[in-house]
mmCIF file of C-alpha atoms in Angstrom:
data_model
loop_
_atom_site.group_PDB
_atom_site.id
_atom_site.type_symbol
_atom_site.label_atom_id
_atom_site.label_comp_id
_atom_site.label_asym_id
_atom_site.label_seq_id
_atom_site.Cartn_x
_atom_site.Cartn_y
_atom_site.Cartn_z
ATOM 1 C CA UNK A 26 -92.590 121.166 61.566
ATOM 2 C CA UNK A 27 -95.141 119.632 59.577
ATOM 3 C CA UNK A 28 -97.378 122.386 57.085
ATOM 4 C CA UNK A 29 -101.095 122.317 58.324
ATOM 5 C CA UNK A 30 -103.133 119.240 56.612
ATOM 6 C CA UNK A 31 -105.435 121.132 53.714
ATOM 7 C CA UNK A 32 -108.414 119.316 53.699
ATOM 8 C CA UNK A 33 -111.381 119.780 50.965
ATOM 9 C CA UNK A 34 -113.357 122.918 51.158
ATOM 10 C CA UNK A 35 -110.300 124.539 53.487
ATOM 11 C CA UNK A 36 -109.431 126.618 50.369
ATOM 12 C CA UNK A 37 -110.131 130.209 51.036
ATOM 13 C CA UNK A 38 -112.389 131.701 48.551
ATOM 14 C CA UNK A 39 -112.918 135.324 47.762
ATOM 15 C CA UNK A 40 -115.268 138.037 48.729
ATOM 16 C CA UNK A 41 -118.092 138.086 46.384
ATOM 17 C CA UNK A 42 -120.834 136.312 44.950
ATOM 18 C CA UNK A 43 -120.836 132.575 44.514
ATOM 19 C CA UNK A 44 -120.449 131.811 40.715
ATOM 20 C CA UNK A 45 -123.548 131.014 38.384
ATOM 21 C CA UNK A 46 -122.333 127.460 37.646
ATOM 22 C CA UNK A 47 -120.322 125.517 40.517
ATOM 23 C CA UNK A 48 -117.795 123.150 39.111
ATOM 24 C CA UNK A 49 -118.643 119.440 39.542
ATOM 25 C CA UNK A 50 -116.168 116.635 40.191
ATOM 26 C CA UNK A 51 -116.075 115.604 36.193
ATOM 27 C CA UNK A 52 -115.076 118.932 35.103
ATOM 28 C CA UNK A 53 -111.833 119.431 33.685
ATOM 29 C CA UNK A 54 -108.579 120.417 35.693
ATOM 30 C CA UNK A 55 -108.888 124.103 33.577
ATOM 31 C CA UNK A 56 -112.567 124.323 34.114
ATOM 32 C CA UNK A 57 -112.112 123.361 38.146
ATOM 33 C CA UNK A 58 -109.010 125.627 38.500
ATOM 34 C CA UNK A 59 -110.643 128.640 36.653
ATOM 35 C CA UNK A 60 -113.847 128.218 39.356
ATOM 36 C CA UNK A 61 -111.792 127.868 41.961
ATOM 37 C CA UNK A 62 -109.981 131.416 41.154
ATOM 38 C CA UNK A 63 -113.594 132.836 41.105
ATOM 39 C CA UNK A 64 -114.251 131.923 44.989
ATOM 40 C CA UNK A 65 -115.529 128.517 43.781
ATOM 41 C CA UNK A 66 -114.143 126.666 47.048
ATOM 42 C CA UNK A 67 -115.715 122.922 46.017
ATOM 43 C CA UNK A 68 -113.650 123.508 42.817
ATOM 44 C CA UNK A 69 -110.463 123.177 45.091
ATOM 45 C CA UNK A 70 -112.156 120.343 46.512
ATOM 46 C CA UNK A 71 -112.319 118.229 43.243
ATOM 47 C CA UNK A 72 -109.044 118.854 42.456
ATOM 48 C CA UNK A 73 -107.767 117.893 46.029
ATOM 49 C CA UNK A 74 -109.754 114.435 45.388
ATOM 50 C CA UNK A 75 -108.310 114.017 42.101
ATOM 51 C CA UNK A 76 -104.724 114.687 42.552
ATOM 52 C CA UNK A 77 -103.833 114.519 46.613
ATOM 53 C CA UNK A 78 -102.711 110.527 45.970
ATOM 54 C CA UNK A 79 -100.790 110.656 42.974
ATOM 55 C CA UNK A 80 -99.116 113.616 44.101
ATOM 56 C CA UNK A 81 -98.248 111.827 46.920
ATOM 57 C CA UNK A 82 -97.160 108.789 45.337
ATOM 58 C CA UNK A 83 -94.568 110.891 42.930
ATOM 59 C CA UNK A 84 -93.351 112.932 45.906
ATOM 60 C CA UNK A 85 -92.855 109.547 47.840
ATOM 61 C CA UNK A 86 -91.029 107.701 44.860
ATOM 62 C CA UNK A 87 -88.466 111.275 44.505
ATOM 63 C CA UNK A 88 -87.674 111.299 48.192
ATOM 64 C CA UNK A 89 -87.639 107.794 49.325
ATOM 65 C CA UNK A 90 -90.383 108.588 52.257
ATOM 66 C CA UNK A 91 -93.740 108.689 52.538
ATOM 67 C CA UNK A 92 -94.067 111.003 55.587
ATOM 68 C CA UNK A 93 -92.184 113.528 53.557
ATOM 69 C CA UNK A 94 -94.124 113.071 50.682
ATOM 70 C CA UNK A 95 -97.330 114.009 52.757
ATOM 71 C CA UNK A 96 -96.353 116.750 53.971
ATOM 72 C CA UNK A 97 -95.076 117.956 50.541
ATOM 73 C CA UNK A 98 -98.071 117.322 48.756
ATOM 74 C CA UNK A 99 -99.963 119.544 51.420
ATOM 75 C CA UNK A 100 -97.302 122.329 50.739
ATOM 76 C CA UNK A 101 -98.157 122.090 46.730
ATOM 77 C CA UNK A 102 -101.479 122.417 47.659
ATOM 78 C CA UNK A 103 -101.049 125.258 49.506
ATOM 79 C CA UNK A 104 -98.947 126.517 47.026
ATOM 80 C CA UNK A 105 -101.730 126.224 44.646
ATOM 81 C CA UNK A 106 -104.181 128.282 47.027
ATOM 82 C CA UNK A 107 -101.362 130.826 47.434
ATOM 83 C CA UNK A 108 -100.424 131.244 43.572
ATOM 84 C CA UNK A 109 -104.102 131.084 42.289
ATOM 85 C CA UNK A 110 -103.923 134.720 41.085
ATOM 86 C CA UNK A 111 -101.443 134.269 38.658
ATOM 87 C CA UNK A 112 -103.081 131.168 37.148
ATOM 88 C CA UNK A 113 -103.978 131.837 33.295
ATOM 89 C CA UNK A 114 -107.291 130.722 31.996
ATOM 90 C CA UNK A 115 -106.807 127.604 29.713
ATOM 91 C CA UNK A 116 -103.304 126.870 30.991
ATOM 92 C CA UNK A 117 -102.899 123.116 32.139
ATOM 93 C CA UNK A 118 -103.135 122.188 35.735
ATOM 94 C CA UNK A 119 -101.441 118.940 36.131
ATOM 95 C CA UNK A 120 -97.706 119.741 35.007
ATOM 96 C CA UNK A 121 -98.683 123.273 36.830
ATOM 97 C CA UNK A 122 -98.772 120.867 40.309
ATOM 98 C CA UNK A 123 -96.025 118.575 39.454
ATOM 99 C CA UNK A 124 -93.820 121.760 38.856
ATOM 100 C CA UNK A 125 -95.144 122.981 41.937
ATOM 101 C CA UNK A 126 -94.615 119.300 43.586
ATOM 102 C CA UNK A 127 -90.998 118.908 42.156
ATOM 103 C CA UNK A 128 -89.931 122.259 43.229
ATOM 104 C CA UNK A 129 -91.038 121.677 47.262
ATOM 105 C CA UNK A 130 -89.078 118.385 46.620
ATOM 106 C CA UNK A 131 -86.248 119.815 45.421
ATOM 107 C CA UNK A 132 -86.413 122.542 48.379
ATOM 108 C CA UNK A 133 -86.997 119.878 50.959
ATOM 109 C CA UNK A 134 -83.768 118.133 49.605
ATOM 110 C CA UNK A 135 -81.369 121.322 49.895
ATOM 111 C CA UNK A 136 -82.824 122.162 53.622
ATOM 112 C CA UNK A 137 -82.998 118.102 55.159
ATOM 113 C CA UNK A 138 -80.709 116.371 53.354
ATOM 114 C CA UNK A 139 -79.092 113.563 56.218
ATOM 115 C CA UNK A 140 -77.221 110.367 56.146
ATOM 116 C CA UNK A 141 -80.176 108.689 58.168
ATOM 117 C CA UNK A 142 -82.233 109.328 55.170
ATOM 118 C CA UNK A 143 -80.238 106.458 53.682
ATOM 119 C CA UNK A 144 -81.223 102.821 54.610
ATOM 120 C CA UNK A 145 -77.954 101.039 55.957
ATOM 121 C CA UNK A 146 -76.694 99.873 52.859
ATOM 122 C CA UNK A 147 -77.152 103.582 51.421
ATOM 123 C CA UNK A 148 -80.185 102.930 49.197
ATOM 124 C CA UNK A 149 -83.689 105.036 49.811
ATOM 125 C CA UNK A 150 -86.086 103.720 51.857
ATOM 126 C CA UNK A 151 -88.487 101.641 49.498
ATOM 127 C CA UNK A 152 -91.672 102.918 48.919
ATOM 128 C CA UNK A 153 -95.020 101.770 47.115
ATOM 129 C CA UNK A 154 -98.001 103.486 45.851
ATOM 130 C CA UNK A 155 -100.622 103.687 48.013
ATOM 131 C CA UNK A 156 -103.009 102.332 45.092
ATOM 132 C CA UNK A 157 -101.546 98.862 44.245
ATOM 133 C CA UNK A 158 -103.300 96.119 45.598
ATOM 134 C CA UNK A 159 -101.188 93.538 43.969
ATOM 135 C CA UNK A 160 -98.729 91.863 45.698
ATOM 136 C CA UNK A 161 -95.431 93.329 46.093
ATOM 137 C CA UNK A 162 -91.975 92.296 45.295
ATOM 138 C CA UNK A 163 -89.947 94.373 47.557
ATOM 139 C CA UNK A 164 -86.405 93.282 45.989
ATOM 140 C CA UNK A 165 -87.698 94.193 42.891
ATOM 141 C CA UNK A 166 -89.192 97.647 44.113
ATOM 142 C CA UNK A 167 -86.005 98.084 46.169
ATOM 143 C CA UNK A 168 -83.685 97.512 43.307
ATOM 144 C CA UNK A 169 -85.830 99.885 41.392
ATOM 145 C CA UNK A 170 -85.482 102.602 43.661
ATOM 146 C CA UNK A 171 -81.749 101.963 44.297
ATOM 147 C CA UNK A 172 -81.259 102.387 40.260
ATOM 148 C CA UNK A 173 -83.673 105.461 39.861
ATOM 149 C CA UNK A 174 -81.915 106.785 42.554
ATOM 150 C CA UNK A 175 -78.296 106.747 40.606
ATOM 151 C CA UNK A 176 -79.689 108.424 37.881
ATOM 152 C CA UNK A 177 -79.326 112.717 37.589
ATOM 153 C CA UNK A 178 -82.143 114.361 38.533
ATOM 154 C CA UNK A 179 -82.370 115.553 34.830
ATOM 155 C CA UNK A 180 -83.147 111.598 33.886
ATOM 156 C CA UNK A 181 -84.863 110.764 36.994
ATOM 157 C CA UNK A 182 -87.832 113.206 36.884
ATOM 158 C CA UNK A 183 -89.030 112.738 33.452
ATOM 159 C CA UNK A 184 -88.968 108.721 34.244
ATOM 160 C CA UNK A 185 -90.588 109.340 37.463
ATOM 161 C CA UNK A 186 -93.364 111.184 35.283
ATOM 162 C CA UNK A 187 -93.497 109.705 32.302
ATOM 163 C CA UNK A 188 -93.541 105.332 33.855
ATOM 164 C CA UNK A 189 -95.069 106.298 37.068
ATOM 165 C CA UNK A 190 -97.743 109.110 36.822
ATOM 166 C CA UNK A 191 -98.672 108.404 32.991
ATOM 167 C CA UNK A 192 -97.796 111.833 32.206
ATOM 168 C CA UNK A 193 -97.188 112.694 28.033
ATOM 169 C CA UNK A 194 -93.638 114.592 27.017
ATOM 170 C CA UNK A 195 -95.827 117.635 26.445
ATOM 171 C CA UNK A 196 -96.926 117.744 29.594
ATOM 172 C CA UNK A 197 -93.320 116.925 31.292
ATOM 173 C CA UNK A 198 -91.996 119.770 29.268
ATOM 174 C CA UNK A 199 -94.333 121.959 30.455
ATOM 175 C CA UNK A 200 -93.778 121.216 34.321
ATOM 176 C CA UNK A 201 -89.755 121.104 34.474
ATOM 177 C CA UNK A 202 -89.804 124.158 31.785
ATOM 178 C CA UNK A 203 -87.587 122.501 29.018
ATOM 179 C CA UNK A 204 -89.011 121.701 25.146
ATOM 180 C CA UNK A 205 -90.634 118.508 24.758
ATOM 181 C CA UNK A 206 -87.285 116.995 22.446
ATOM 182 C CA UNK A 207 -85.346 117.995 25.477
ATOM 183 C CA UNK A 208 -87.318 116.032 27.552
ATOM 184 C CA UNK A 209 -87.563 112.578 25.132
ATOM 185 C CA UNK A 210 -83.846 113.037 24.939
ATOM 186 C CA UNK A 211 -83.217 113.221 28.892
ATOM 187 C CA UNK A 212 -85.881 110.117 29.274
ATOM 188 C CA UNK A 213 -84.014 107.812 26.709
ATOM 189 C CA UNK A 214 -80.616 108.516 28.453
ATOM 190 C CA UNK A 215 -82.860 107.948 31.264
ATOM 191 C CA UNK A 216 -84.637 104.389 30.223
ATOM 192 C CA UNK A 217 -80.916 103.021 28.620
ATOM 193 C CA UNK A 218 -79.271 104.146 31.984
ATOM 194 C CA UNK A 219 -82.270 102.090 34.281
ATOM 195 C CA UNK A 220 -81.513 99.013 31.774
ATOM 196 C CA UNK A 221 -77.666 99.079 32.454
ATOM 197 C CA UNK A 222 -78.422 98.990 36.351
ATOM 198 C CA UNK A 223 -80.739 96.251 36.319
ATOM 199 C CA UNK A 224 -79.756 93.871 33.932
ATOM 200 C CA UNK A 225 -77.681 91.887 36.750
ATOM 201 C CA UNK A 226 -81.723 91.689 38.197
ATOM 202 C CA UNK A 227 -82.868 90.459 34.695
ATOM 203 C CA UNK A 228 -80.010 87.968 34.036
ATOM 204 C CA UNK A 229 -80.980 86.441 37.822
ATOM 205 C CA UNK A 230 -84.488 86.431 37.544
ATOM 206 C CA UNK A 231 -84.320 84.486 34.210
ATOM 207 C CA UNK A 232 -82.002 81.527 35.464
#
């Protein structure tokens, strides 16, 4: 069963007075989070807006579907609401989510995990970010999802993070819990491995 869509301004706030200063939709992840952890409810709301769509378009590019990766991204976000006590002041939101993100992925996986996930000829169904007007090349995205989807999880995240959601090592680090030379090492192996797998694409394209 699908989780319950959380919509802006669902978050539950607590008891108390309303903060002096409401967080606006230009603050910083930190300065939204921190608000939101006061009872600032239209804090959640800005971050909602500002992450709900590339969360979704990471969770659909892991798991190969974007119905999953819907309901996913509402479970990190009611993660989030859940987990907002132990949030530190100052410590970054975004690989905070992604952990989050990745983790109800990788749960998701364990429980659901069927052949019929698989398109016929055993690739992942091939998926596009919602945000990209231009026109698509569906071999190309297909053949890009078939390779990412070879690679070990410990390659394929930090790809999926660093190429897709413009995320720095730091911040990688951060959200899969390993040091940042740990991650630069997993995303070379990564890059070299995605190279291998599509150079018969390459050498065809450029006949």
């Amino acid at each position: 069963m699908s989780p319950p869509p959380v919509k802006p301004s669902a978050a539950p706030a607590r008891t108390g007075d309303r903060p002096a200063s409401a967080g606006g939709p230009g603050d910083p992840d930190e300065v939204l989070m921190e608000r939101f952890c006061q009872g600032d409810a239209q804090a959640f709301d800005a971050l909602f807006q500002r992450y709900a769509r590339p969360l979704q378009g990471y969770l659909a590019r892991l798991t190969g579907s974007p119905a999953t990766a819907e309901d996913l991204a509402q479970l990190t976000f009611l993660s989030l609401v859940r987990a907002r006590g132990r949030y530190q002041a100052g410590s970054r939101v975004r690989p905070w989510l992604y952990a989050i993100a990745t983790n109800a992925a990788r749960d998701h996986a364990r429980r659901h995990r069927r052949p019929e996930d698989l398109t016929p000829e055993g690739e992942l169904p091939v998926t596009v970010a919602a945000d990209t007007p231009e026109p698509r090349d569906v071999g190309l995205e297909r053949a890009v999802q078939h390779a990412l989807a070879q690679l070990p999880e410990g390659q394929r995240l930090p790809i999926l993070m660093h190429r897709f959601e413009g995320m720095g090592f730091a911040e990688i680090a951060e959200a899969l819990g390993l040091t940042e030379s740990a991650v630069k090492v997993r995303a070379h192996r990564g890059y070299a491995r995605l190279r291998e797998l599509l150079a018969p694409l390459q050498q065809e394209t450029s006949r």
